[in-house]
Coordinates of C-alpha atoms in Angstrom, one line a residue:
Chain L
X1 CA 0.0 0.0 0.0
X2 CA 1.0 3.6 -0.6
X3 CA 1.0 6.5 1.9
X4 CA 1.6 10.2 1.6
X5 CA 3.0 12.6 4.2
X6 CA 2.6 16.3 4.0
X7 CA 4.6 17.6 7.0
X8 CA 3.4 21.2 6.9
X9 CA -0.3 21.7 7.8
X10 CA 0.0 25.4 7.2
X11 CA 2.5 27.6 5.3
X12 CA 2.2 31.3 5.6
X13 CA 4.1 33.4 3.0
X14 CA 4.2 36.9 1.8
X15 CA 3.1 37.8 -1.7
X16 CA 5.8 37.6 -4.4
X17 CA 7.9 35.3 -2.1
X18 CA 8.9 31.8 -3.2
X19 CA 7.2 28.8 -1.6
X20 CA 7.8 25.1 -1.3
X21 CA 5.1 22.7 -0.1
X22 CA 6.6 19.4 1.0
X23 CA 5.3 15.9 0.1
X24 CA 6.9 12.6 0.9
X25 CA 5.5 9.2 -0.1
X26 CA 6.0 5.6 0.7
X27 CA 5.6 2.8 -1.8
X28 CA 7.2 -0.5 -2.6
X29 CA 6.4 -0.2 -6.3
X30 CA 6.5 2.5 -9.0
X31 CA 4.2 5.4 -8.5
X32 CA 2.2 8.1 -10.1
X33 CA 2.2 11.4 -8.2
X34 CA -0.2 14.3 -8.2
X35 CA -0.8 17.7 -6.6
X36 CA -4.4 19.0 -6.3
X37 CA -5.5 22.4 -5.2
X38 CA -8.8 23.3 -3.5
X39 CA -9.7 27.0 -3.4
X40 CA -12.1 28.2 -0.7
X41 CA -15.5 26.7 -1.1
X42 CA -14.6 24.9 -4.3
X43 CA -13.9 21.4 -5.4
X44 CA -10.5 19.8 -6.0
X45 CA -8.6 20.7 -9.2
X46 CA -5.6 18.9 -10.6
X47 CA -2.5 21.2 -10.4
X48 CA 0.1 18.8 -11.9
X49 CA 1.0 15.2 -12.3
X50 CA 4.0 12.9 -12.7
X51 CA 3.3 9.7 -14.7
X52 CA 6.7 9.1 -16.3
X53 CA 9.5 10.9 -18.1
X54 CA 11.0 14.1 -16.9
X55 CA 11.2 14.4 -13.2
X56 CA 10.5 18.1 -13.3
X57 CA 6.8 18.6 -13.9
X58 CA 5.2 21.9 -14.7
X59 CA 1.6 22.6 -13.8
X60 CA -1.0 25.4 -14.0
X61 CA -0.6 28.8 -12.4
X62 CA 3.2 28.7 -12.4
X63 CA 3.6 25.8 -10.1
X64 CA 6.1 23.0 -10.6
X65 CA 7.2 19.9 -8.8
X66 CA 10.2 17.6 -8.9
X67 CA 10.0 13.8 -8.5
X68 CA 12.9 12.6 -6.4
X69 CA 12.9 8.8 -6.3
X70 CA 15.8 8.4 -4.0
X71 CA 14.3 10.7 -1.4
X72 CA 10.7 9.6 -2.2
X73 CA 9.6 13.2 -2.5
X74 CA 7.4 15.3 -4.7
X75 CA 7.7 18.8 -3.4
X76 CA 5.7 21.6 -5.0
X77 CA 7.3 24.9 -5.7
X78 CA 6.4 28.4 -7.0
X79 CA 9.0 31.1 -7.4
X80 CA 6.6 34.0 -6.7
X81 CA 3.2 33.5 -5.1
X82 CA 0.1 35.7 -5.4
X83 CA -2.7 36.3 -3.1
X84 CA -4.9 34.2 -5.4
X85 CA -2.8 31.2 -4.6
X86 CA -4.3 31.0 -1.1
X87 CA -5.8 27.5 -1.0
X88 CA -5.5 24.0 0.4
X89 CA -3.0 21.8 -1.5
X90 CA -3.1 18.1 -1.5
X91 CA -0.4 15.6 -2.6
X92 CA -1.6 12.2 -3.8
X93 CA 0.0 8.9 -4.9
X94 CA -1.1 5.8 -6.7
X95 CA 0.8 2.6 -7.7
X96 CA 1.6 2.2 -11.4
X97 CA 3.1 -1.3 -11.4
X98 CA 0.4 -2.8 -13.6
X99 CA 0.2 0.0 -16.0
X100 CA -3.1 1.0 -14.6
X101 CA -3.2 3.3 -11.6
X102 CA -4.3 1.8 -8.3
X103 CA -6.3 3.6 -5.6
X104 CA -5.4 7.2 -5.1
X105 CA -4.1 8.0 -1.7
X106 CA -4.1 11.6 -0.4
X107 CA -2.0 13.4 2.1
X108 CA -3.7 15.5 4.8
X109 CA -3.2 18.7 2.9
X110 CA -1.2 22.0 3.4
X111 CA -3.0 25.3 3.8
X112 CA -1.1 28.0 1.9
X113 CA -1.9 31.4 3.2
X114 CA -0.5 34.3 1.1
X115 CA -0.6 37.8 2.7
X116 CA 0.5 41.2 1.6
Chain M
X1 CA -20.9 14.4 -19.6
X2 CA -18.0 16.8 -19.6
X3 CA -17.2 16.3 -15.9
X4 CA -18.2 14.5 -12.7
X5 CA -21.7 15.4 -11.7
X6 CA -23.0 15.1 -8.2
X7 CA -26.5 15.5 -6.9
X8 CA -27.9 17.0 -4.9
X9 CA -25.5 19.9 -4.4
X10 CA -27.0 20.5 -1.0
X11 CA -29.0 18.2 1.3
X12 CA -30.5 19.0 4.7
X13 CA -31.9 16.1 6.5
X14 CA -33.2 15.3 9.9
X15 CA -31.3 13.1 12.3
X16 CA -32.3 9.4 11.8
X17 CA -33.4 9.8 8.2
X18 CA -31.7 7.9 5.3
X19 CA -30.1 9.9 2.5
X20 CA -28.8 8.9 -1.0
X21 CA -26.1 10.9 -2.8
X22 CA -25.6 10.4 -6.5
X23 CA -22.5 10.6 -8.6
X24 CA -22.3 10.5 -12.4
X25 CA -18.6 9.9 -13.4
X26 CA -16.9 10.9 -16.6
X27 CA -17.9 8.5 -19.4
X28 CA -15.4 5.7 -19.8
X29 CA -13.7 6.2 -16.5
X30 CA -13.2 2.8 -14.8
X31 CA -12.4 4.0 -11.3
X32 CA -14.7 5.9 -9.0
X33 CA -14.1 7.2 -5.5
X34 CA -16.1 8.7 -2.6
X35 CA -14.4 10.9 -0.1
X36 CA -15.7 12.9 2.8
X37 CA -14.5 16.3 3.9
X38 CA -15.6 17.8 7.2
X39 CA -15.3 21.6 7.7
X40 CA -11.7 22.7 7.5
X41 CA -10.4 19.1 7.3
X42 CA -8.7 17.0 4.7
X43 CA -10.1 14.2 2.6
X44 CA -11.4 11.1 4.3
X45 CA -11.4 8.1 1.9
X46 CA -14.7 6.2 2.0
X47 CA -14.8 3.7 -0.9
X48 CA -13.1 2.9 -4.2
X49 CA -14.6 1.1 -7.2
X50 CA -12.3 -0.1 -10.0
X51 CA -13.8 -1.8 -13.0
X52 CA -15.5 -5.1 -12.2
X53 CA -13.3 -5.7 -9.1
X54 CA -14.7 -5.9 -5.6
X55 CA -14.9 -2.4 -4.2
X56 CA -12.4 -1.3 -1.5
X57 CA -14.8 -0.4 1.4
X58 CA -12.0 0.0 3.9
X59 CA -12.8 3.7 4.5
X60 CA -16.5 3.4 5.3
X61 CA -16.9 4.6 8.9
X62 CA -19.8 2.4 10.0
X63 CA -22.3 -0.1 8.6
X64 CA -24.7 2.8 8.2
X65 CA -22.7 3.7 5.1
X66 CA -23.0 1.8 1.8
X67 CA -22.3 2.5 -1.8
X68 CA -23.0 0.8 -5.1
X69 CA -22.0 1.4 -8.7
X70 CA -24.5 0.2 -11.3
X71 CA -23.4 -0.8 -14.7
X72 CA -19.9 0.4 -14.1
X73 CA -21.1 4.0 -14.2
X74 CA -23.4 5.8 -11.8
X75 CA -22.8 5.4 -8.1
X76 CA -25.0 6.0 -5.1
X77 CA -23.7 6.5 -1.6
X78 CA -26.4 5.7 1.0
X79 CA -26.2 6.8 4.6
X80 CA -28.8 5.2 6.9
X81 CA -30.1 6.7 10.2
X82 CA -28.0 9.8 9.7
X83 CA -26.3 11.4 12.7
X84 CA -25.0 14.9 13.2
X85 CA -21.4 13.8 12.8
X86 CA -22.3 12.7 9.2
X87 CA -22.5 16.4 8.3
X88 CA -19.8 17.1 5.7
X89 CA -19.1 17.6 2.0
X90 CA -19.2 14.3 0.2
X91 CA -16.9 14.3 -2.9
X92 CA -17.0 11.9 -5.8
X93 CA -14.1 11.5 -8.2
X94 CA -13.5 9.3 -11.3
X95 CA -10.4 8.4 -13.1
X96 CA -9.1 6.5 -16.1
X97 CA -6.1 4.1 -16.3
X98 CA -3.7 7.0 -15.7
X99 CA -5.0 7.6 -12.3
X100 CA -5.7 11.3 -12.8
X101 CA -8.8 11.8 -10.7
X102 CA -11.5 14.4 -11.6
X103 CA -13.7 15.6 -8.8
X104 CA -17.2 16.7 -8.7
X105 CA -18.3 19.8 -6.8
X106 CA -19.6 17.7 -4.0
X107 CA -22.8 17.3 -2.0
X108 CA -23.0 19.3 1.2
X109 CA -24.9 17.2 3.7
X110 CA -26.3 18.9 6.8
X111 CA -27.9 16.7 9.5
X112 CA -30.1 18.7 11.9

């Protein structure tokens, strides 16, 4: 089975500052990795995904994440945040060993709070 | 349809009543999930359907909760004898082989 750890429950940051949201996973097989974003009072939206290929993945709204297999991490980064990035961010993992993704497992989420 | 559709969007029910929540997944998606999100909390996994395999029910909190998926498409989550602690947003998601899950807007359940 897979598991995901998001160590930071909340990350406060000033506008235009860089941010990194940490995600570590545990799995005995190959994985697919995802970041989802949930804006206030809205549903979850896919931010970016790693399925295969380049370990640096670019997503929407200027976010990117890097898959590090040796450190079992998939940290999310943005060089300069905006007020509108204030949201809950969820990291998720599924196994890919059969070529079809297994059950998606989510982390507990990180609340990004951007202030002026 | 174009996305995952959930109905109703809001449901207010009296304690002890049964409720049914519906999810229409994206056509062709083999996997379907139900999650629960309480106010200010993360995602609580409830149940996972994948193709014709037996569903993973490991997240259902009690035997008052059940779900079915008819014809590999539409799913219904049923909560019997609702309690106030069942109040939450119930989210449905579907995915294809790649595992990219698309979420519906959720059903906000309030038990009074």
